[in-house]
Coordinates of C-alpha atoms in Angstrom, one line a residue:
M1027 CA 0.0 0.0 0.0
E1028 CA 1.4 3.4 -1.1
F1029 CA 2.3 5.7 1.8
N1030 CA 0.1 8.7 2.2
I1031 CA 1.6 11.4 4.4
N1032 CA -1.7 13.1 5.3
N1033 CA -3.4 9.8 6.2
A1034 CA -0.4 8.9 8.4
I1035 CA -0.4 12.2 10.2
S1036 CA -4.1 12.0 10.7
E1037 CA -3.7 8.5 12.3
L1038 CA -0.8 9.6 14.4
R1039 CA -2.7 12.6 15.7
G1040 CA -5.8 10.5 16.4
T1041 CA -4.2 7.5 18.1
H1042 CA -0.8 8.7 19.1
S1043 CA 0.8 5.7 17.4
L1044 CA 1.6 4.4 14.0
D1045 CA 3.1 1.3 12.4
D1046 CA 6.9 1.1 12.0
S1047 CA 6.9 1.5 8.2
S1048 CA 4.7 4.7 8.4
L1049 CA 6.9 6.1 11.1
K1050 CA 10.0 5.5 9.0
N1051 CA 8.4 7.3 6.1
L1052 CA 7.6 10.3 8.3
I1053 CA 11.0 10.4 9.9
T1054 CA 12.7 10.6 6.4
S1055 CA 10.0 12.7 4.7
E1056 CA 11.2 15.5 2.5
D1057 CA 7.7 17.0 2.5
T1058 CA 7.9 18.4 6.0
S1059 CA 5.3 21.1 6.0
P1060 CA 2.2 18.9 6.7
L1061 CA 3.9 17.2 9.6
H1062 CA 5.2 20.3 11.2
E1063 CA 1.9 22.1 10.8
A1064 CA 0.0 19.3 12.4
A1065 CA 2.5 19.3 15.3
D1066 CA 2.2 23.0 15.7
I1067 CA -1.6 22.8 15.8
E1068 CA -1.4 20.0 18.5
R1069 CA 1.1 21.9 20.7
K1070 CA -1.2 25.0 20.5
R1071 CA -4.2 22.9 21.4
V1072 CA -2.5 21.8 24.6
Y1073 CA -0.1 24.6 25.5
G1074 CA -1.3 27.5 23.4
D1075 CA 1.5 29.8 22.2
A1076 CA 3.5 29.5 25.4
V1077 CA 7.2 28.7 25.4
Y1078 CA 8.6 27.9 28.8
I1079 CA 12.0 29.1 29.8
R1080 CA 14.3 27.1 32.1
G1081 CA 17.5 28.6 33.5
L1082 CA 20.4 26.2 32.8
I1083 CA 23.2 26.0 35.3
E1084 CA 26.0 23.8 34.0
F1085 CA 27.8 23.4 37.3
T1086 CA 30.5 20.8 36.6
N1087 CA 32.3 19.5 33.5
H1088 CA 34.0 16.7 35.4
C1089 CA 32.6 13.2 34.5
K1090 CA 33.7 9.7 35.4
N1091 CA 32.3 8.2 32.2
N1092 CA 33.9 7.9 28.8
C1093 CA 31.0 8.0 26.4
F1094 CA 32.5 8.0 22.9
Y1095 CA 30.5 11.0 21.7
C1096 CA 30.9 13.5 24.6
G1097 CA 33.4 16.3 24.9
I1098 CA 33.5 16.2 28.7
R1099 CA 34.3 12.5 28.8
A1100 CA 36.9 11.5 31.4
G1101 CA 39.4 10.6 28.6
N1102 CA 39.5 14.2 27.2
A1103 CA 42.8 15.4 28.7
S1104 CA 42.7 18.7 26.7
L1105 CA 39.6 20.0 28.5
S1106 CA 40.0 22.6 31.3
R1107 CA 37.8 21.3 34.2
Y1108 CA 35.7 23.4 36.6
R1109 CA 33.2 23.0 39.4
L1110 CA 30.9 25.6 40.8
T1111 CA 30.7 26.1 44.5
H1112 CA 27.5 26.0 46.4
E1113 CA 27.6 29.8 46.7
E1114 CA 28.2 30.2 42.9
I1115 CA 25.2 28.0 42.1
M1116 CA 23.1 30.1 44.5
D1117 CA 24.3 33.3 42.8
C1118 CA 23.2 31.8 39.5
C1119 CA 19.7 31.2 40.9
R1120 CA 19.6 34.6 42.4
E1121 CA 20.3 36.3 39.1
G1122 CA 18.0 33.9 37.3
Y1123 CA 15.1 34.6 39.7
A1124 CA 15.5 38.3 39.2
L1125 CA 15.4 37.7 35.4
G1126 CA 12.1 35.9 35.8
F1127 CA 13.1 32.3 35.7
R1128 CA 10.9 29.9 37.7
T1129 CA 12.7 26.6 36.8
F1130 CA 16.4 26.0 37.4
V1131 CA 18.1 23.1 35.6
L1132 CA 21.3 21.9 37.3
Q1133 CA 23.2 19.9 34.8
G1134 CA 26.6 18.3 35.0
G1135 CA 28.7 15.3 34.3
E1136 CA 28.7 12.3 36.7
D1137 CA 31.0 14.0 39.2
G1138 CA 31.6 12.1 42.5
Y1139 CA 32.7 15.4 44.1
Y1140 CA 29.0 16.3 44.5
T1141 CA 27.9 13.7 47.0
D1142 CA 24.3 13.1 47.9
K1143 CA 24.7 15.5 50.8
A1144 CA 26.3 18.2 48.7
L1145 CA 23.6 18.0 46.1
C1146 CA 20.8 17.7 48.6
D1147 CA 22.1 20.8 50.4
I1148 CA 22.1 22.8 47.1
V1149 CA 18.6 21.6 46.2
Y1150 CA 17.2 22.3 49.7
D1151 CA 18.6 25.8 49.7
I1152 CA 17.2 26.6 46.3
K1153 CA 13.8 25.4 47.2
S1154 CA 13.9 27.2 50.6
L1155 CA 14.7 30.6 49.0
Y1156 CA 12.6 30.1 45.9
S1157 CA 9.6 28.0 46.9
D1158 CA 7.7 29.1 43.7
C1159 CA 10.3 27.5 41.5
A1160 CA 11.0 24.0 40.2
V1161 CA 14.4 22.4 40.5
T1162 CA 15.4 20.0 37.7
L1163 CA 18.4 17.8 38.0
S1164 CA 20.5 16.3 35.1
V1165 CA 23.4 14.6 36.8
G1166 CA 23.3 11.1 35.2
E1167 CA 23.0 7.6 36.6
R1168 CA 22.8 7.3 40.4
S1169 CA 21.3 4.8 42.8
R1170 CA 17.6 4.7 43.6
E1171 CA 18.5 5.7 47.2
S1172 CA 20.4 8.8 45.9
Y1173 CA 17.5 9.7 43.6
K1174 CA 15.1 9.4 46.6
K1175 CA 17.3 11.6 48.8
L1176 CA 17.4 14.3 46.2
F1177 CA 13.6 14.1 45.7
D1178 CA 13.0 14.4 49.4
A1179 CA 15.3 17.4 49.5
G1180 CA 13.0 19.1 46.9
A1181 CA 14.0 18.2 43.4
D1182 CA 11.0 18.2 41.1
R1183 CA 12.3 17.0 37.8
Y1184 CA 15.1 14.8 36.4
L1185 CA 16.5 14.7 32.9
L1186 CA 18.3 11.5 31.7
R1187 CA 18.4 10.8 28.0
H1188 CA 18.5 7.1 27.2
E1189 CA 20.4 8.1 24.1
T1190 CA 19.5 4.9 22.2
A1191 CA 17.0 2.1 23.2
D1192 CA 18.8 -0.6 21.3
P1193 CA 21.4 -2.5 23.4
K1194 CA 23.8 -3.2 20.5
H1195 CA 23.7 0.4 19.4
Y1196 CA 24.2 1.5 23.0
A1197 CA 27.3 -0.6 23.2
K1198 CA 28.8 1.1 20.2
L1199 CA 28.4 4.6 21.8
H1200 CA 29.5 3.7 25.3
P1201 CA 32.3 1.8 27.1
N1202 CA 31.7 -1.6 28.6
S1203 CA 31.4 -0.1 32.1
M1204 CA 28.0 1.4 31.0
S1205 CA 24.8 -0.5 30.1
L1206 CA 21.4 0.4 28.6
E1207 CA 19.9 -1.9 31.3
N1208 CA 21.2 0.4 34.0
R1209 CA 20.1 3.5 32.2
K1210 CA 16.6 2.3 31.9
R1211 CA 16.6 1.1 35.5
C1212 CA 17.4 4.7 36.5
L1213 CA 14.5 6.1 34.4
W1214 CA 12.0 3.7 36.0
D1215 CA 13.3 4.4 39.4
L1216 CA 12.9 8.1 38.9
K1217 CA 9.4 7.7 37.6
E1218 CA 8.4 5.4 40.6
I1219 CA 9.9 7.9 43.1
G1220 CA 7.6 10.6 41.7
Y1221 CA 9.8 12.9 39.6
Q1222 CA 8.7 14.5 36.5
V1223 CA 11.0 12.5 34.2
G1224 CA 12.7 13.5 31.0
S1225 CA 14.3 11.2 28.5
G1226 CA 15.3 11.4 24.9
F1227 CA 17.9 10.5 22.3
M1228 CA 20.5 11.7 19.8
V1229 CA 19.4 11.9 16.1
G1230 CA 22.1 10.8 13.6
S1231 CA 24.5 9.4 16.2
P1232 CA 27.2 7.1 14.8
Y1233 CA 25.9 3.7 13.5
Q1234 CA 22.3 4.7 14.1
T1235 CA 19.7 3.1 11.8
L1236 CA 16.0 3.9 11.3
D1237 CA 15.2 0.8 13.2
N1238 CA 17.1 2.2 16.2
L1239 CA 15.0 5.4 16.0
I1240 CA 11.8 3.2 16.0
S1241 CA 13.1 1.5 19.1
D1242 CA 13.6 4.9 20.7
L1243 CA 10.0 5.8 20.0
R1244 CA 8.7 2.5 21.2
F1245 CA 10.7 2.8 24.4
L1246 CA 9.3 6.3 25.0
Q1247 CA 5.8 4.9 24.5
E1248 CA 6.5 2.5 27.4
L1249 CA 8.1 5.1 29.7
L1250 CA 5.6 7.9 28.9
P1251 CA 8.1 10.6 30.1
D1252 CA 6.9 14.1 31.0
M1253 CA 9.8 15.7 29.0
I1254 CA 11.4 14.5 25.8
G1255 CA 14.7 16.1 24.7
I1256 CA 16.2 15.2 21.3
G1257 CA 18.9 16.9 19.2
P1258 CA 21.2 16.2 16.3
F1259 CA 24.4 14.4 17.0
L1260 CA 27.3 17.0 16.8
P1261 CA 30.8 15.7 16.9
H1262 CA 33.6 16.8 19.3
S1263 CA 37.1 16.7 17.8
D1264 CA 38.6 15.3 21.1
T1265 CA 36.5 12.2 21.1
P1266 CA 36.6 8.8 19.2
F1267 CA 33.6 10.1 17.0
G1268 CA 35.3 13.4 16.1
D1269 CA 35.4 12.6 12.4
F1270 CA 31.7 11.5 12.1
E1271 CA 29.1 13.4 10.2
K1272 CA 26.6 15.6 12.0
G1273 CA 23.1 14.5 12.5
S1274 CA 20.4 15.7 10.1
L1275 CA 18.5 18.9 11.1
K1276 CA 15.6 17.9 8.9
M1277 CA 15.3 14.4 10.4
C1278 CA 15.5 16.0 13.9
L1279 CA 12.7 18.4 13.2
N1280 CA 10.6 15.6 11.7
L1281 CA 11.1 13.6 14.9
I1282 CA 10.2 16.6 17.1
S1283 CA 6.9 16.8 15.2
I1284 CA 6.3 13.1 15.5
L1285 CA 7.0 13.3 19.3
R1286 CA 4.5 16.1 19.7
L1287 CA 1.8 14.0 17.9
M1288 CA 2.7 10.9 19.9
F1289 CA 3.0 12.7 23.2
P1290 CA 0.7 15.8 23.0
Y1291 CA 1.2 16.5 26.7
A1292 CA 5.0 16.5 26.7
L1293 CA 7.4 19.3 27.4
I1294 CA 9.8 19.3 24.4
P1295 CA 12.8 21.7 24.3
A1296 CA 14.2 23.4 21.2
T1297 CA 17.7 22.5 22.2
T1298 CA 21.1 24.4 22.1
A1299 CA 22.2 21.7 19.6
L1300 CA 19.5 22.8 17.2
G1301 CA 20.8 26.4 17.5
T1302 CA 24.3 25.2 17.0
I1303 CA 23.6 23.2 13.8
H1304 CA 21.6 26.1 12.3
P1305 CA 21.3 29.8 13.2
S1306 CA 17.5 29.5 13.3
G1307 CA 17.5 26.0 14.6
R1308 CA 15.6 26.7 17.8
E1309 CA 12.9 28.7 16.0
M1310 CA 12.5 25.8 13.6
G1311 CA 12.2 23.5 16.5
L1312 CA 9.4 25.6 18.0
K1313 CA 7.6 25.6 14.7
A1314 CA 8.0 21.8 14.5
G1315 CA 6.3 21.3 17.9
A1316 CA 8.8 22.2 20.7
N1317 CA 7.7 24.4 23.6
V1318 CA 10.7 24.8 25.9
V1319 CA 13.9 26.8 25.7
M1320 CA 16.8 26.6 28.2
P1321 CA 19.0 29.7 28.1
N1322 CA 22.3 29.5 30.0
L1323 CA 22.6 31.0 33.5
S1324 CA 26.1 29.5 34.2
P1325 CA 28.9 32.0 34.9
V1326 CA 30.1 33.4 31.6
K1327 CA 33.7 32.4 32.3
F1328 CA 32.8 28.7 32.4
R1329 CA 30.3 28.5 29.5
T1330 CA 32.8 27.6 26.8
L1331 CA 34.2 24.8 29.0
Y1332 CA 30.9 22.8 29.2
E1333 CA 31.8 21.6 25.7
L1334 CA 29.7 18.5 24.8
Y1335 CA 30.4 19.0 21.1
D1336 CA 32.4 21.4 18.9
N1337 CA 31.3 25.0 18.3
K1338 CA 28.5 25.0 20.9
I1339 CA 26.9 28.4 21.1
C1340 CA 27.6 29.9 24.5
T1341 CA 27.2 33.7 24.1
G1342 CA 24.5 35.8 22.7
D1343 CA 20.8 35.0 22.5
E1344 CA 21.0 31.7 24.3
S1345 CA 22.4 33.5 27.3
A1346 CA 19.8 34.0 30.1
Q1347 CA 21.0 37.6 30.5
C1348 CA 19.9 38.3 26.9
R1349 CA 16.3 37.5 27.7
S1350 CA 15.0 40.3 25.5
C1351 CA 16.9 38.8 22.6
L1352 CA 15.4 35.4 23.2
E1353 CA 11.9 36.9 23.5
M1354 CA 12.3 38.5 20.1
R1355 CA 13.4 35.2 18.6
V1356 CA 10.5 33.3 20.1
S1357 CA 8.1 36.1 19.1
S1358 CA 9.4 36.0 15.5
A1359 CA 8.5 32.3 15.4
G1360 CA 5.0 33.1 16.5
Y1361 CA 5.1 32.2 20.2
K1362 CA 5.2 33.9 23.6
L1363 CA 8.0 33.5 26.1
V1364 CA 6.4 32.8 29.6
T1365 CA 8.0 32.7 33.1
D1366 CA 5.4 30.2 34.4
I1367 CA 6.9 27.2 36.3
G1368 CA 5.6 25.2 33.3
N1369 CA 4.5 21.9 34.7
V1370 CA 3.6 19.0 32.3
R1371 CA -0.1 18.7 31.4
R1372 CA -0.6 15.0 32.0
D1373 CA -4.3 15.2 31.6
E1374 CA -3.7 15.4 27.9
L1375 CA -2.4 11.8 27.9
E1376 CA -6.0 10.4 27.6
K1377 CA -7.1 12.8 24.8

């Protein structure tokens, strides 16, 4: 049976699912307008024209892991390392709050320097001073006990991309010390504890196939995360994958639209990676169905050092201090930047 893009979009919008063959056709479609338009209508139905801002604090670029794609991997000896102190993190929050941010995202490598107690103290102090704010953590794989302590200290959300849901593909991207099984265990633990959970994957990572991407979508259908972050693979010259091609912007945008139609309730960011691969990448992401942006609140002197991939944008409109610039960008795409805490609208799951 010949593939009909409009029929496929209609079915996906109506049932939030689709057969593998039709999904592959949508992922690789060159005729992107119908897909993006449908996703835009769906996000406006659920969230209106609101785009939620999160203040990103990249507080450490130390990491014990050696993921083959990541610029802050332990094996990158050419990277200057840094850690923010408790006080420096609080200063970032203070500035962010004054700028109107009501969600702080603490992101870092898996750095044992920040013990459970150290992180719990940070989370507790943020929540004590800014009770109307959400605290999101993105600090990798930890024990269930650790996640529970952080949740009890006041953490609301947790971001942990699964990166790829195929075990064989996962093994090509990570050292033997890491496993997809443990990554998934972490995600299920976080969900059971009560976090708003975010997952996601790279688009166009080395050795990735269309079947891998289908596996990613099927895993997300099992997990039903509150937040879904995807972005194009971007190489870093000081990694084993430094010579690999970038991921496809078009494929990434198609997948954002597919995710919006599959998970109409989800919070989906227009990522920094989109802005790095194309000057208008984040606006394109918003028009394709994304509804979150995460400008950088980290101290300016450290922003270039949190280098997950080459040429990461770290000054200008993605800076939290240039909120007016970001507002203009979001407005030019047809949306409105809002300072609301921006909780997920899970009631849309059943619609």
